[in-house]
Short mmCIF file of C-alpha atoms in Angstrom, two decimals:
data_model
loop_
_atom_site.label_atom_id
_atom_site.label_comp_id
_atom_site.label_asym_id
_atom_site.label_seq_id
_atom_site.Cartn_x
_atom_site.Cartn_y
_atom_site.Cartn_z
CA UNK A 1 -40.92 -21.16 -11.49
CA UNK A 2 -39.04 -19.07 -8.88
CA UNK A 3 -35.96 -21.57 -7.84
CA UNK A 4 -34.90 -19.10 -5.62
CA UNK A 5 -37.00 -18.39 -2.72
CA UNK A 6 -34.73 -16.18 -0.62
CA UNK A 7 -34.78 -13.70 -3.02
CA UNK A 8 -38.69 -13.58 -4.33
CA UNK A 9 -39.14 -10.29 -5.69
CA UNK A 10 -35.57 -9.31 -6.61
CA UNK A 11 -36.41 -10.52 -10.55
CA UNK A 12 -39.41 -8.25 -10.71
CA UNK A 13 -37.99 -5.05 -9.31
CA UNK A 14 -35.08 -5.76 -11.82
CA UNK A 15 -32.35 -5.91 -9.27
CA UNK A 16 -31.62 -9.46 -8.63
CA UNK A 17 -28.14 -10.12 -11.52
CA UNK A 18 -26.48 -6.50 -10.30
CA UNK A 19 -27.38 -6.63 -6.83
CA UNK A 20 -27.63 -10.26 -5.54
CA UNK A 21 -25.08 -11.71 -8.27
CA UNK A 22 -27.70 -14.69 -9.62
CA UNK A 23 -26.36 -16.38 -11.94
CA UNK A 24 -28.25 -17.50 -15.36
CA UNK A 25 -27.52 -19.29 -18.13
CA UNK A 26 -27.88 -16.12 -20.31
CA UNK A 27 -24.58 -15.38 -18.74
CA UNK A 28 -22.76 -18.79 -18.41
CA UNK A 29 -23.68 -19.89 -22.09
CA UNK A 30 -23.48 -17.18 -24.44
CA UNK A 31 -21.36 -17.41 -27.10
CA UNK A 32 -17.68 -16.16 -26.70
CA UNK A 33 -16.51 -14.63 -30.72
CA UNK A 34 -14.04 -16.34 -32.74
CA UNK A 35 -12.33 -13.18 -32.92
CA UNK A 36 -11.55 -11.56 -29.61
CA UNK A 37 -11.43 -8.05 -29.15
CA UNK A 38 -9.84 -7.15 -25.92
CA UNK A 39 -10.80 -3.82 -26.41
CA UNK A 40 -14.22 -4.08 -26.50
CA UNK A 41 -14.09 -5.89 -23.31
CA UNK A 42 -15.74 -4.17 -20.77
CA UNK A 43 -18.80 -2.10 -20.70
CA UNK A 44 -21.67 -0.38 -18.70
CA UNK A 45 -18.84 1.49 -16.61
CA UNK A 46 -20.12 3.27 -13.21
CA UNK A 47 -17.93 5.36 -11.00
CA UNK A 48 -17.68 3.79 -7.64
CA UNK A 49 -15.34 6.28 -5.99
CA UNK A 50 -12.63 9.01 -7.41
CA UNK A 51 -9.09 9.77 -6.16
CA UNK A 52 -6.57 12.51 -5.76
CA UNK A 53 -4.89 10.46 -8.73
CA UNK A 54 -7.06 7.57 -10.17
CA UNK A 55 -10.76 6.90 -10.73
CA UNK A 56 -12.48 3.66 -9.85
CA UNK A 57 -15.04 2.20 -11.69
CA UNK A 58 -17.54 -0.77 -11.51
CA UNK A 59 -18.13 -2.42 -15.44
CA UNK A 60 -19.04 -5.72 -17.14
CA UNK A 61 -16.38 -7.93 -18.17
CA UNK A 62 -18.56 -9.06 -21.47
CA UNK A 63 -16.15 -11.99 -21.94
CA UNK A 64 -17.01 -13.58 -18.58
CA UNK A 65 -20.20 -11.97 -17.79
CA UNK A 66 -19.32 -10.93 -13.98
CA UNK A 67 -19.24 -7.26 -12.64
CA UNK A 68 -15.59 -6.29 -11.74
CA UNK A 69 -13.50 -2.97 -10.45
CA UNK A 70 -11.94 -1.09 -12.80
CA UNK A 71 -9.09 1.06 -12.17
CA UNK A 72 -7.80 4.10 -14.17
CA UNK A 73 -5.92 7.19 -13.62
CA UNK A 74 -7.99 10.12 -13.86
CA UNK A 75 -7.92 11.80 -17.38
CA UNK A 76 -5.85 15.14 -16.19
CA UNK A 77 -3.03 12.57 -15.29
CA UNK A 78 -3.49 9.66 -17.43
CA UNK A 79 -0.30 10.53 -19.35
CA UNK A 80 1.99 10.87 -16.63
CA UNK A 81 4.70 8.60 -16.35
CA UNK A 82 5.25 8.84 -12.95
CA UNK A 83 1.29 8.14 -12.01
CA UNK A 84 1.37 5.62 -14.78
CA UNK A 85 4.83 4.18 -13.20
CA UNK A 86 2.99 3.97 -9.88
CA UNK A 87 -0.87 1.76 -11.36
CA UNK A 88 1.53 -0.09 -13.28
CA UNK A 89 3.07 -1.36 -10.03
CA UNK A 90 -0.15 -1.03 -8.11
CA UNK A 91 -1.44 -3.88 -10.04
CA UNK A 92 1.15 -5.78 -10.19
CA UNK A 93 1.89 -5.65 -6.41
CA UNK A 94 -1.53 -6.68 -5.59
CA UNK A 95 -1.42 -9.22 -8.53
CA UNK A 96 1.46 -11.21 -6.73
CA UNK A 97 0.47 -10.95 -2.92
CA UNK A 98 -2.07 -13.86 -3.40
CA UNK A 99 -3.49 -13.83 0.28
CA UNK A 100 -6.99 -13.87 1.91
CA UNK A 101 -6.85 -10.20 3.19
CA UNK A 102 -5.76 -9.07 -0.28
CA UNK A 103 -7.82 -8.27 -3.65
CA UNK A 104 -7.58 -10.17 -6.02
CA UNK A 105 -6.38 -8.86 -9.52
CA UNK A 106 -7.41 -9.75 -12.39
CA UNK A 107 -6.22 -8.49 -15.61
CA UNK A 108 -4.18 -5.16 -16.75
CA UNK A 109 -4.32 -3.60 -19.92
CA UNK A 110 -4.77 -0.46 -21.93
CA UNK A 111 -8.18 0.82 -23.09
CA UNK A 112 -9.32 2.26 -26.85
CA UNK A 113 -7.43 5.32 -26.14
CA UNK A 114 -4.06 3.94 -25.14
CA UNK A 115 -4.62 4.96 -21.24
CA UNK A 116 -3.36 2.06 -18.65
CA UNK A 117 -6.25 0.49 -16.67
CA UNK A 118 -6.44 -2.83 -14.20
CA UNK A 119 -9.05 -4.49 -13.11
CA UNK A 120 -9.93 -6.56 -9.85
CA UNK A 121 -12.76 -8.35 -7.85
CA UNK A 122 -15.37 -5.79 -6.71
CA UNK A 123 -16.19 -6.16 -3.13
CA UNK A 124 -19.32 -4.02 -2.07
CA UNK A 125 -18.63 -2.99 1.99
CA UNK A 126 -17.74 -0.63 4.24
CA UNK A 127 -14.40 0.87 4.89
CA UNK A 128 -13.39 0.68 8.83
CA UNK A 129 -14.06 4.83 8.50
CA UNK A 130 -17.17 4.18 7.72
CA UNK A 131 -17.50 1.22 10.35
CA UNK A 132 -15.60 3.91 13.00
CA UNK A 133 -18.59 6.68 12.46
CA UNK A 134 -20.89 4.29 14.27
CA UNK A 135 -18.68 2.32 16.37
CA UNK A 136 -21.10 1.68 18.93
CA UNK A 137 -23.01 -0.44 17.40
CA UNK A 138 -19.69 -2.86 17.16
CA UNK A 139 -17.83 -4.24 20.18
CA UNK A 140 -13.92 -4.40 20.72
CA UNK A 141 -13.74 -8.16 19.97
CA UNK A 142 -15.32 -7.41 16.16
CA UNK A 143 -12.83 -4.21 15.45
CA UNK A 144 -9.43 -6.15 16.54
CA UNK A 145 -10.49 -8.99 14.79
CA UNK A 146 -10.32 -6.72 11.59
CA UNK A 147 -6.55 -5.15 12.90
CA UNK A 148 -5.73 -8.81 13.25
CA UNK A 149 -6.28 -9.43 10.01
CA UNK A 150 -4.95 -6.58 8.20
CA UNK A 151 -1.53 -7.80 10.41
CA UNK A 152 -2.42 -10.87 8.47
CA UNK A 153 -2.02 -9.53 5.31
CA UNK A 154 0.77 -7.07 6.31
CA UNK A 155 3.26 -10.03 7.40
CA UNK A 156 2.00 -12.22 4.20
CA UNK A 157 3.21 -8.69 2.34
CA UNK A 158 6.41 -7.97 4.36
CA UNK A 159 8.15 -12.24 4.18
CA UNK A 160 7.12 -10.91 0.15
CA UNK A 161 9.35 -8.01 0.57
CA UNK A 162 6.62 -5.52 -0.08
CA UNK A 163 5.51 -2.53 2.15
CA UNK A 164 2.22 -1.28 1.88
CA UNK A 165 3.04 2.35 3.66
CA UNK A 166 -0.31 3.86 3.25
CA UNK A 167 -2.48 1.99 6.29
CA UNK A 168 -5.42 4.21 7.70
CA UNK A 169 -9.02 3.13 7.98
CA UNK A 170 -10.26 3.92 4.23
CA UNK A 171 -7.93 1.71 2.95
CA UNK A 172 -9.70 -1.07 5.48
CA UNK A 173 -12.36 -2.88 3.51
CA UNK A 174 -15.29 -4.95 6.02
CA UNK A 175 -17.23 -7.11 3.07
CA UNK A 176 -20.86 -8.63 3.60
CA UNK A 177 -19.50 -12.30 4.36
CA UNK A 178 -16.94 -11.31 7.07
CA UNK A 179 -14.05 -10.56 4.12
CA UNK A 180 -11.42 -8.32 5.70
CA UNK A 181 -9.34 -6.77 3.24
CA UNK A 182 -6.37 -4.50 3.02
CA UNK A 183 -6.73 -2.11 -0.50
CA UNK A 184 -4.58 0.64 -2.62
CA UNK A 185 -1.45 -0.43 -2.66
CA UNK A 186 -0.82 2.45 -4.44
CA UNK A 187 2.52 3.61 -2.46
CA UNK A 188 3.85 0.54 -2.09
CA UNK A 189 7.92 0.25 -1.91
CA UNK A 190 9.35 -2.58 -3.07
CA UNK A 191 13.12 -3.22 -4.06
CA UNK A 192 15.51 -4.28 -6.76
CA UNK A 193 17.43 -7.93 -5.74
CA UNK A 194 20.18 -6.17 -5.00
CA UNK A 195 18.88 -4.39 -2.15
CA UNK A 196 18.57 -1.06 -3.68
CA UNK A 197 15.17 0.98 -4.68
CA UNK A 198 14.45 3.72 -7.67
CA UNK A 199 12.53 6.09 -5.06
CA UNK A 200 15.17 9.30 -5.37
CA UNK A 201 14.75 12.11 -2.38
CA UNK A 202 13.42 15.20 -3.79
CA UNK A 203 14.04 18.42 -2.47
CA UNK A 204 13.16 19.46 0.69
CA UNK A 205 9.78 20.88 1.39
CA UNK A 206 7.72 22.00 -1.79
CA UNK A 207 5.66 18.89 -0.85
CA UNK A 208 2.40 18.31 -3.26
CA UNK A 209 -0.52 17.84 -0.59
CA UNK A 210 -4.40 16.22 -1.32
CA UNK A 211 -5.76 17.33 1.64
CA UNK A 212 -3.77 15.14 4.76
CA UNK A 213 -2.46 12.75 1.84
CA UNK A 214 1.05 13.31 -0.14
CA UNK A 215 2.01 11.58 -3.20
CA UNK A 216 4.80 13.53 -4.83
CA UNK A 217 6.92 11.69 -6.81
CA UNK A 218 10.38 11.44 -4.59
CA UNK A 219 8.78 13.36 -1.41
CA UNK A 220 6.91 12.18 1.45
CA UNK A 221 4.21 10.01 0.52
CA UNK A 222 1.46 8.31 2.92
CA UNK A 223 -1.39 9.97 4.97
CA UNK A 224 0.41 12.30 7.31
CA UNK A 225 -1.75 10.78 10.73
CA UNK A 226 -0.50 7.57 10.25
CA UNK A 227 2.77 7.82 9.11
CA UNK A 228 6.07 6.52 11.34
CA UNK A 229 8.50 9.03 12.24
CA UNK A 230 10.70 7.33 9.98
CA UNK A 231 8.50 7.48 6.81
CA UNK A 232 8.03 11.19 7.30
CA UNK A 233 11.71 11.64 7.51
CA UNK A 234 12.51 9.84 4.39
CA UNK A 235 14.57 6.71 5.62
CA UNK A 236 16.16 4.87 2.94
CA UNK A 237 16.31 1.73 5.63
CA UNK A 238 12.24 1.78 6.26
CA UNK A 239 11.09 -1.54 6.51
CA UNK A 240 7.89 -3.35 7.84
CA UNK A 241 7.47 -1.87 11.20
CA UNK A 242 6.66 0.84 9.59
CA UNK A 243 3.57 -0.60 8.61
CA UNK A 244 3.45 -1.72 11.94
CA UNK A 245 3.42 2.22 13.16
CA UNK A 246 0.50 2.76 11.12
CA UNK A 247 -1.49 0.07 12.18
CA UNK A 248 -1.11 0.69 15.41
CA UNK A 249 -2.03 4.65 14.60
CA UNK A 250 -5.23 2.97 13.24
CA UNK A 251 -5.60 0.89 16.43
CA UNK A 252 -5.42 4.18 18.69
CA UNK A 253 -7.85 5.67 16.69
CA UNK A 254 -10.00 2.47 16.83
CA UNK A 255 -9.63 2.96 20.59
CA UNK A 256 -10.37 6.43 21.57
CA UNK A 257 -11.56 7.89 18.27
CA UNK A 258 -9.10 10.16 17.87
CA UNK A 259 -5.40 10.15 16.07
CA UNK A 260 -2.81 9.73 18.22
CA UNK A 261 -0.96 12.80 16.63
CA UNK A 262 -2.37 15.55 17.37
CA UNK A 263 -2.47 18.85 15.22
CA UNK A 264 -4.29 21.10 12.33
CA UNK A 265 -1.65 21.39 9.38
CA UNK A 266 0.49 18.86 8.52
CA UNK A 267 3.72 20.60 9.56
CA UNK A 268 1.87 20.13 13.39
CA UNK A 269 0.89 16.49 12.84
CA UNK A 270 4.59 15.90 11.72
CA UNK A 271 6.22 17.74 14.68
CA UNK A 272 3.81 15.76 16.66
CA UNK A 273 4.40 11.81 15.20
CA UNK A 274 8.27 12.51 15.98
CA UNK A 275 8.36 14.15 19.30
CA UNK A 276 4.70 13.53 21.15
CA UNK A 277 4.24 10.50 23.48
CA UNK A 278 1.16 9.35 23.03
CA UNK A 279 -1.98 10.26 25.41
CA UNK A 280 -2.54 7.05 26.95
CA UNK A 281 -6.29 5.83 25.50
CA UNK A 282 -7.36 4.79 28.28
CA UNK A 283 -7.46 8.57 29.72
CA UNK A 284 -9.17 10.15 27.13
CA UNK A 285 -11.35 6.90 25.54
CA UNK A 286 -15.17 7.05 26.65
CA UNK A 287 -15.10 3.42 27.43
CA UNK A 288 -13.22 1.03 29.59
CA UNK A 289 -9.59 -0.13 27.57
CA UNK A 290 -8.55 -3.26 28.79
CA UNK A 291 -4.90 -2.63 29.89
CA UNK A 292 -3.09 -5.05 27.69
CA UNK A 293 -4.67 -3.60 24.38
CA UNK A 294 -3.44 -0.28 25.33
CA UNK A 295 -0.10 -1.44 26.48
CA UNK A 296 0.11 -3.05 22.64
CA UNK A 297 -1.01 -0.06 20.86
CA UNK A 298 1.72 2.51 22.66
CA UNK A 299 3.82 -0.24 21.72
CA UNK A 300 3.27 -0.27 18.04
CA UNK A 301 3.95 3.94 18.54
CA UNK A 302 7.28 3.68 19.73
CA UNK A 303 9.08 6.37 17.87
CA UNK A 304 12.53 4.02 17.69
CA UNK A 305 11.40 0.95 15.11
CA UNK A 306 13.75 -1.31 17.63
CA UNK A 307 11.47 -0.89 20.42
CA UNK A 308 8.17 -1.85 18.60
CA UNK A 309 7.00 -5.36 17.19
CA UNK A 310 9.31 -6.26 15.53
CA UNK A 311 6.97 -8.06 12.67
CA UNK A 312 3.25 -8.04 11.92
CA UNK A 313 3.17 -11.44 12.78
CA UNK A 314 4.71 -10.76 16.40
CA UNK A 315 1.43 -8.17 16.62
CA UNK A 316 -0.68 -10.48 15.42
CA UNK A 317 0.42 -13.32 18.20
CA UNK A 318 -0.01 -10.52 21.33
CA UNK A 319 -3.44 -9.90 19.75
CA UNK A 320 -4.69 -13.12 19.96
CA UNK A 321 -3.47 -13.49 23.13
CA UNK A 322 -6.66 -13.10 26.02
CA UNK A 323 -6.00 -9.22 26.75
CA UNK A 324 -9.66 -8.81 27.56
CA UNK A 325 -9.82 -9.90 31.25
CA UNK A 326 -6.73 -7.31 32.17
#
């Protein structure tokens, strides 16, 4: 007998338990061994997505019968301290920020070959890139509801003393029941109690780029079109309006579809976050801008950090204001 009537045919084609998560008691009740073997753990690995520096992975986590992400370095790096410096506090950081617009982690750990891995919830969805290639099928109220949200989780991370500094829309996640989540926290900077951190400047240029991304150990790290002036030049005092930067690049982008810095190489798109105002979106967006939401977004572009919001939780009150009638 079919208890399941919303999904009548899933069983038969052999997709229902990966796709549709039902649950059986072939998975609740099997026997867990007397002798646990954590490295036996996981199997039936698929790669979901691969980095400049790690690979991602869905698998079965045997011991609890669920499908979860896995997260590795990719094998070329997998002994680098540095990279394995940087998962190590990846997980860790998204371990302790414990928040709705956050992914939950769930264990870390080192596989058969001694290689560092973590694993977290797997979230199938779309990025907001992916969401931004067909934005007309979504109105303005639906794509600052997700930039509300990610402020969420930015001011839940910044009262932690954690910045995320790598904001842009592929690190946006849109899940199938309305989850809004903020992932990689990859190049977040954190700080010792007594105020200090054990980022060191490197030398100046001879910067290591992936494309429009930089993740040299000591040099400029973050994607290059959403970076604040002040995380391209290195300030030791960076704090969470430079997040705040970002997510208003993201917000510019969201309304004209373009970056607001504007350039081909990276040396251009520097030049431009730290000495370009801004074209106003409203002069160059296909659709009507309300006033208010553009007024916000040059806001959060301010090259001085004293002149912006000066939390995520300030942006996230003048976005909830009514800035659709203006």
């Amino acid at each position: 007998m079919n208890r399941f009537p919303q999904y009548p045919n899933l069983v038969a084609k052999g997709e229902g338990p990966q796709d549709y998560d039902v649950v059986y008691l072939k998975d609740t009740d099997v026997a867990l061994p007397e002798t646990i073997n954590y490295r036996t753990r996981y199997a039936y690995f698929k790669t979901i997505a691969r980095g400049g520096k790690s690979l991602i992975m869905s698998c079965k986590d045997l011991h609890l019968s669920r499908v979860v992400c896995y997260k590795t370095l990719r094998p070329e790096l997998a002994n680098d301290p540095v990279e394995q410096q940087r998962l190590l506090r990846e997980a860790r950081v998204s371990a302790l920020l414990q928040h709705p617009n956050t992914i939950p982690t769930y264990e870390i750990g080192r596989d058969t070959k001694g290689h560092l891995y973590f694993t977290m919830k797997l979230v199938h969805g779309y990025t907001l890139r992916e969401l931004l290639e067909y934005r007309e099928r979504y109105d303005l109220d639906q794509l600052m509801e997700v930039l509300i949200q990610i402020a969420r989780a930015l001011d839940y991370a910044h009262t932690h003393g954690v910045i995320h500094r790598d904001i842009k829309p592929d690190n946006i996640l849109v899940g199938p029941y309305g989850e809004i989540l903020l992932l990689d926290w990859g190049l977040a900077k954190v700080w010792h109690p007594d105020g200090s951190d054990a980022e060191t400047a490197g030398p100046e240029g001879n910067f290591a780029p992936v494309g429009r991304t930089m993740t040299g150990f000591g040099k400029l790290q973050g994607s290059i079109c959403y970076m604040s002036p002040e995380q391209i030049e290195r300030d030791p005092g960076i704090d969470g309006r430079s997040d705040v930067f970002s997510l208003g690049s993201v917000m510019y982008e969201v309304l004209t579809a373009t970056n607001a810095s504007q350039g081909e190489t990276m040396d251009e798109l520097m030049r431009s976050t730290l000495e370009d105002v801004p074209i106003s979106p409203s002069e160059i967006s296909k659709t009507r801008i309300p006033s208010r939401l553009e007024e916000i977004c040059l806001w959060c572009l301010k090259k001085d950090p004293n002149e912006r919001p000066q939390s995520a939780a300030e942006l996230v009150r003048e976005l909830g204001e009514d800035w659709r009638s203006t």
